[in-house]
Amino acid sequence: MSQTSTASNPSAATIVVTGDRTTGPLHLGHYVGSLQTRLSLQETHQPFILLADTQALADHQGDYRAVRQSVIDVALDYLAVGIDPQKSTILIQSMVPELAELSFYLMNLVSIARLERNPTVKSELKAKGQDRDVAAGFLTYPVSQAADITALRGSLIPVGADQLPMIEQTNEIVRRFNRMVGENVLNECSALLSNTSRLPGIDGKTKMSRAAGNHISLAASADDIEQAVNKMYTDANHLTIGSPGQIEGNVVFSFLDAFDAEPAHVNELKAQYQHGGLADRVIKARLNEQLQALIGPIRERRAQLAKDPDAILSLLLCGSAKARQTAALTLHKVKTAMGMYYF
């Protein structure tokens, strides 16, 4: 079995497939982990960005109202941070029915045991505190993801290291399908790993997530940002200004590394903090200033865009129609190879 590869020459890959399960508005963890990469790739590649509402239904156990609202929320976040619909095709997963049909065909190439062994699925089930009491749609979402990637002819998939098993499973499915039909109908893909380490939550315990309530939303108000920064974990042993402080595990410095526009100044603050003589309030004030400068314009653009929801839906309709053309062509090749045209 071959191993998942990472792209050594990203510019050689044309089509990028990425997206988010629409389980709620996005936060700074998404900005660092995926949105910045997408902003860069849309200048050189052809990205398809999915609003994965079908997959999100499994997370919400069928609460379609929450999923529907999240589609709009995440689309607003995309546009507010600078995703350009003229450069990136933004689509709603459920509005491209070819994805669901292809998922069903591919599902017959994967055993339940293999799905349960997927490390990403196991990790997410553990995080949810669930084992067997989970929607079938959640267990099979690696197949759905494989259908999304292959239907849209994705060759480069930006992921975090924890998602590499998903890409490997996609390629397993591709190889098995191609062997079954005796020709290379579907294409394998490569992972593009992020150079940015995962952003911790403001409590310093786990990664930033809505479920853990330790996130900072991309639409956070100025007061919300300041309150979140003030709650951030620093160093429990840094009891006085004069005592040496620890950098490792210090959430404030992790955020400064990710967002401060002047890395050299951050290094100076680190040296002073480790030596002693720098108060936590000073580094928190610095971080608050940086996050206000980043989120403020995003929040304002988002508020403006939200005034015209029909325009957002129209944009998503166009993107979904464009994606459907590509997916329909792939599905036609799949069904032809399987001999599933009878008339």
Coordinates of C-alpha atoms in Angstrom, one line a residue:
M1 CA 0.0 0.0 0.0
S2 CA 1.5 3.3 -1.0
Q3 CA 1.7 6.1 1.5
T4 CA -0.1 9.5 1.3
S5 CA 2.2 12.0 -0.3
T6 CA 2.6 15.7 0.3
A7 CA 3.0 18.0 -2.6
S8 CA 6.6 19.0 -3.2
N9 CA 5.6 21.3 -6.1
P10 CA 2.2 22.7 -5.3
S11 CA 2.1 25.0 -8.3
A12 CA 2.0 21.9 -10.6
A13 CA -1.4 20.9 -9.1
T14 CA -4.2 22.8 -10.7
I15 CA -7.4 21.9 -8.8
V16 CA -7.6 22.4 -5.0
V17 CA -10.5 20.9 -3.1
T18 CA -11.1 22.1 0.5
G19 CA -13.9 23.2 2.7
D20 CA -15.6 23.1 6.1
R21 CA -18.5 21.2 7.7
T22 CA -21.1 23.9 8.3
T23 CA -21.4 23.4 12.1
G24 CA -21.2 27.1 13.0
P25 CA -19.3 30.4 12.3
L26 CA -15.6 30.2 11.9
H27 CA -12.9 31.3 14.4
L28 CA -9.2 32.2 14.6
G29 CA -8.2 28.5 14.6
H30 CA -9.8 28.2 11.1
Y31 CA -8.1 31.4 10.0
V32 CA -4.7 30.1 10.9
G33 CA -5.3 26.5 9.9
S34 CA -7.0 26.9 6.5
L35 CA -8.2 30.3 5.5
Q36 CA -4.8 31.9 5.1
T37 CA -3.7 29.0 2.9
R38 CA -6.9 29.3 0.8
L39 CA -6.2 33.1 0.3
S40 CA -2.8 32.2 -1.1
L41 CA -3.9 29.3 -3.2
Q42 CA -6.7 31.2 -4.9
E43 CA -4.0 33.4 -6.6
T44 CA -2.3 30.4 -8.3
H45 CA -4.7 27.5 -8.4
Q46 CA -8.3 26.7 -9.1
P47 CA -9.9 26.1 -5.7
F48 CA -13.3 24.5 -5.0
I49 CA -14.4 25.4 -1.5
L50 CA -17.2 23.3 -0.1
L51 CA -19.8 24.3 2.4
A52 CA -20.2 20.7 3.6
D53 CA -23.8 20.8 4.9
T54 CA -24.6 17.2 4.1
Q55 CA -21.7 16.0 6.3
A56 CA -22.7 18.6 9.0
L57 CA -26.1 16.9 9.4
A58 CA -24.3 14.0 11.0
D59 CA -22.6 16.4 13.5
H60 CA -25.9 17.9 14.3
Q61 CA -27.8 14.6 14.4
G62 CA -30.2 15.9 11.8
D63 CA -30.8 19.4 13.1
Y64 CA -31.2 20.9 9.6
R65 CA -32.1 24.4 10.9
A66 CA -28.7 24.8 12.6
V67 CA -26.9 23.5 9.5
R68 CA -28.8 25.8 7.1
Q69 CA -27.9 28.9 9.2
S70 CA -24.3 27.8 9.4
V71 CA -24.1 27.6 5.6
I72 CA -24.8 31.4 5.5
D73 CA -22.5 32.1 8.4
V74 CA -19.5 30.2 7.0
A75 CA -20.1 31.8 3.5
L76 CA -20.0 35.2 5.2
D77 CA -16.8 34.3 7.0
Y78 CA -15.2 33.2 3.7
L79 CA -16.0 36.4 1.9
A80 CA -15.2 38.6 4.9
V81 CA -11.6 37.3 5.1
G82 CA -11.1 37.8 1.4
I83 CA -12.1 34.6 -0.4
D84 CA -12.9 35.9 -3.9
P85 CA -15.7 34.1 -5.7
Q86 CA -14.1 35.2 -9.0
K87 CA -11.0 33.1 -8.1
S88 CA -12.5 30.4 -5.8
T89 CA -15.6 28.4 -6.5
I90 CA -17.7 28.3 -3.3
L91 CA -20.4 25.6 -3.4
I92 CA -23.0 24.0 -1.2
Q93 CA -22.5 20.3 -0.9
S94 CA -26.1 19.4 -1.0
M95 CA -26.7 21.5 -4.1
V96 CA -24.4 19.2 -6.1
P97 CA -26.4 15.9 -6.0
E98 CA -23.7 14.1 -8.0
L99 CA -21.6 14.1 -4.9
A100 CA -24.1 12.1 -2.9
E101 CA -24.6 9.6 -5.8
L102 CA -20.9 9.1 -6.1
S103 CA -20.6 8.7 -2.3
F104 CA -23.1 5.8 -2.5
Y105 CA -21.1 4.0 -5.2
L106 CA -17.8 4.4 -3.4
M107 CA -19.4 3.3 -0.1
N108 CA -19.5 -0.2 -1.4
L109 CA -15.8 -0.3 -1.7
V110 CA -15.1 0.3 2.0
S111 CA -15.8 -2.0 4.9
I112 CA -17.2 -0.8 8.3
A113 CA -14.1 -2.2 9.9
R114 CA -11.9 0.0 7.7
L115 CA -14.0 3.1 8.5
E116 CA -13.8 2.4 12.2
R117 CA -10.0 2.1 12.0
N118 CA -9.5 5.5 10.4
P119 CA -7.5 7.4 13.0
T120 CA -9.2 10.7 12.2
V121 CA -12.7 9.2 12.8
K122 CA -11.5 7.5 16.0
S123 CA -10.1 10.8 17.3
E124 CA -13.3 12.8 16.5
L125 CA -15.5 10.1 18.1
K126 CA -13.4 10.3 21.2
A127 CA -13.6 14.1 21.3
K128 CA -17.4 13.8 21.0
G129 CA -17.5 11.2 23.8
Q130 CA -19.2 8.8 21.5
D131 CA -18.5 5.3 20.3
R132 CA -21.2 3.2 18.6
D133 CA -24.0 5.7 19.4
V134 CA -23.1 7.9 16.4
A135 CA -25.0 8.7 13.2
A136 CA -24.1 6.4 10.3
G137 CA -23.4 9.5 8.2
F138 CA -20.6 10.5 10.5
L139 CA -18.9 7.1 10.3
T140 CA -19.0 7.2 6.5
Y141 CA -17.9 10.8 6.1
P142 CA -14.4 9.7 4.9
V143 CA -16.2 8.2 1.9
S144 CA -18.2 11.4 1.4
Q145 CA -15.0 13.4 1.5
A146 CA -13.5 11.0 -1.1
A147 CA -16.4 11.6 -3.3
D148 CA -16.1 15.4 -3.0
I149 CA -12.4 15.3 -3.9
T150 CA -12.7 12.8 -6.8
A151 CA -15.9 14.3 -8.3
L152 CA -14.3 17.7 -8.5
R153 CA -11.0 16.3 -9.8
G154 CA -9.0 17.6 -6.9
S155 CA -5.3 16.9 -7.0
L156 CA -4.1 19.1 -4.1
I157 CA -5.9 19.0 -0.8
P158 CA -4.8 21.4 2.0
V159 CA -5.0 19.6 5.4
G160 CA -3.6 19.5 8.8
A161 CA -1.5 16.5 9.9
D162 CA -4.4 15.0 11.7
Q163 CA -6.3 14.7 8.4
L164 CA -3.7 12.7 6.5
P165 CA -5.5 9.4 7.2
M166 CA -8.5 10.9 5.3
I167 CA -6.4 11.6 2.2
E168 CA -4.9 8.1 2.4
Q169 CA -8.3 6.6 2.6
T170 CA -9.4 8.6 -0.4
N171 CA -6.5 7.3 -2.4
E172 CA -7.2 3.7 -1.3
I173 CA -10.8 4.1 -2.6
V174 CA -9.5 5.5 -5.9
R175 CA -7.1 2.6 -6.4
R176 CA -9.7 0.1 -5.6
F177 CA -12.3 1.6 -7.9
N178 CA -9.8 1.9 -10.8
R179 CA -8.8 -1.8 -10.3
M180 CA -12.4 -2.8 -10.3
V181 CA -13.3 -1.1 -13.6
G182 CA -9.9 -1.8 -15.2
E183 CA -9.0 1.8 -16.1
N184 CA -7.9 5.0 -14.4
V185 CA -11.2 6.8 -14.1
L186 CA -10.6 8.6 -10.8
N187 CA -7.4 10.5 -9.8
E188 CA -5.4 10.2 -6.7
C189 CA -4.6 13.3 -4.8
S190 CA -1.8 14.8 -2.7
A191 CA -2.0 16.5 0.7
L192 CA -0.6 20.0 1.2
L193 CA 0.3 20.3 4.8
S194 CA 0.0 23.6 6.6
N195 CA 3.2 25.1 8.0
T196 CA 1.3 26.6 10.9
S197 CA 1.0 24.7 14.1
R198 CA -2.4 24.2 15.5
L199 CA -3.8 27.2 17.4
P200 CA -4.6 26.4 21.1
G201 CA -7.8 27.5 22.7
I202 CA -7.7 30.5 25.1
D203 CA -7.8 28.0 28.0
G204 CA -4.6 26.3 26.9
K205 CA -6.1 22.9 27.3
T206 CA -7.0 21.8 23.8
K207 CA -7.1 23.2 20.3
M208 CA -9.4 26.1 19.7
S209 CA -13.0 24.9 19.0
R210 CA -16.6 26.0 19.3
A211 CA -17.5 22.8 21.1
A212 CA -14.9 23.5 23.8
G213 CA -16.0 27.1 24.1
N214 CA -12.4 28.3 24.0
H215 CA -12.5 30.1 20.7
I216 CA -12.4 33.6 19.4
S217 CA -14.9 34.1 16.5
L218 CA -14.0 36.0 13.3
A219 CA -17.0 38.1 14.1
A220 CA -16.1 38.8 17.7
S221 CA -16.8 42.3 19.0
A222 CA -14.0 44.5 20.4
D223 CA -15.1 43.7 23.9
D224 CA -15.3 40.0 23.3
I225 CA -11.7 40.0 22.0
E226 CA -10.4 41.9 25.0
Q227 CA -12.2 39.6 27.4
A228 CA -10.9 36.5 25.7
V229 CA -7.3 37.8 25.7
N230 CA -7.6 38.6 29.4
K231 CA -8.8 35.1 30.2
M232 CA -5.8 33.5 28.4
Y233 CA -3.5 31.2 30.2
T234 CA 0.1 32.4 30.5
D235 CA 2.4 30.9 33.2
A236 CA 1.0 29.9 36.6
N237 CA 4.4 30.3 38.2
H238 CA 4.9 33.9 36.9
L239 CA 3.6 35.4 40.1
T240 CA 5.4 38.7 40.0
I241 CA 6.7 41.1 37.3
G242 CA 10.3 40.4 38.3
S243 CA 10.0 36.6 38.3
P244 CA 11.1 34.7 35.1
G245 CA 8.3 33.5 32.9
Q246 CA 7.9 30.5 30.8
I247 CA 7.2 30.7 27.0
E248 CA 6.4 27.1 26.3
G249 CA 2.7 26.5 26.8
N250 CA 2.0 30.2 27.2
V251 CA -1.1 30.8 25.2
V252 CA -0.5 34.5 24.8
F253 CA 2.9 34.0 23.2
S254 CA 1.4 31.2 21.0
F255 CA -1.1 33.8 19.6
L256 CA 1.6 36.4 19.3
D257 CA 3.6 34.0 17.2
A258 CA 0.6 33.4 14.9
F259 CA -0.7 36.9 14.6
D260 CA 1.8 39.6 15.5
A261 CA 3.0 41.6 12.5
E262 CA 6.4 42.2 14.1
P263 CA 8.1 38.8 14.9
A264 CA 11.3 40.6 15.9
H265 CA 9.4 42.5 18.6
V266 CA 7.8 39.3 19.8
N267 CA 11.2 37.7 20.2
E268 CA 12.3 40.7 22.3
L269 CA 9.2 40.3 24.5
K270 CA 10.0 36.6 24.9
A271 CA 13.5 37.3 26.0
Q272 CA 12.4 39.9 28.6
Y273 CA 9.6 37.7 29.9
Q274 CA 12.0 34.7 30.4
H275 CA 14.5 36.9 32.1
G276 CA 12.0 38.6 34.3
G277 CA 10.6 42.1 34.4
L278 CA 7.6 41.9 32.1
A279 CA 4.1 41.7 33.3
D280 CA 1.4 39.5 31.8
R281 CA -0.8 42.5 31.2
V282 CA 1.9 44.0 28.9
I283 CA 1.9 41.0 26.5
K284 CA -1.9 40.7 26.7
A285 CA -2.2 44.3 25.8
R286 CA 0.1 43.7 22.8
L287 CA -2.0 40.7 21.7
N288 CA -5.3 42.5 22.1
E289 CA -4.0 45.3 19.9
Q290 CA -2.9 42.8 17.1
L291 CA -6.2 40.8 17.2
Q292 CA -8.3 44.0 17.2
A293 CA -6.4 45.1 14.0
L294 CA -7.0 41.7 12.4
I295 CA -10.6 41.0 13.3
G296 CA -12.0 44.5 13.2
P297 CA -12.0 44.9 9.4
I298 CA -13.2 41.3 9.0
R299 CA -16.1 41.9 11.3
E300 CA -17.1 45.1 9.5
R301 CA -17.0 43.5 6.0
R302 CA -19.0 40.6 7.4
A303 CA -21.7 43.0 8.7
Q304 CA -21.9 44.7 5.4
L305 CA -22.2 41.5 3.5
A306 CA -24.9 40.2 5.9
K307 CA -27.2 43.0 4.9
D308 CA -27.9 41.4 1.5
P309 CA -28.4 37.6 2.1
D310 CA -30.0 37.2 -1.4
A311 CA -26.7 38.2 -2.9
I312 CA -24.9 35.6 -0.8
L313 CA -27.3 32.9 -1.9
S314 CA -27.0 34.0 -5.6
L315 CA -23.2 33.7 -5.3
L316 CA -23.5 30.2 -3.8
L317 CA -26.0 29.2 -6.5
C318 CA -23.5 30.2 -9.2
G319 CA -20.6 28.4 -7.5
S320 CA -22.7 25.2 -7.0
A321 CA -23.8 25.2 -10.6
K322 CA -20.2 25.5 -11.8
A323 CA -19.1 22.7 -9.5
R324 CA -22.0 20.6 -10.7
Q325 CA -20.7 20.7 -14.2
T326 CA -17.4 19.2 -13.1
A327 CA -19.0 16.6 -10.8
A328 CA -21.5 15.5 -13.5
L329 CA -18.7 14.8 -15.9
T330 CA -16.9 12.7 -13.4
L331 CA -20.1 10.8 -12.4
H332 CA -20.7 10.1 -16.1
K333 CA -17.3 8.6 -16.5
V334 CA -17.8 6.5 -13.3
K335 CA -21.2 5.1 -14.4
T336 CA -19.9 4.4 -17.9
A337 CA -17.0 2.5 -16.5
M338 CA -19.4 0.5 -14.3
G339 CA -21.8 -0.2 -17.1
M340 CA -24.6 1.5 -15.2
Y341 CA -26.3 3.1 -18.3
Y342 CA -29.1 0.8 -19.4
F343 CA -31.0 2.8 -21.9

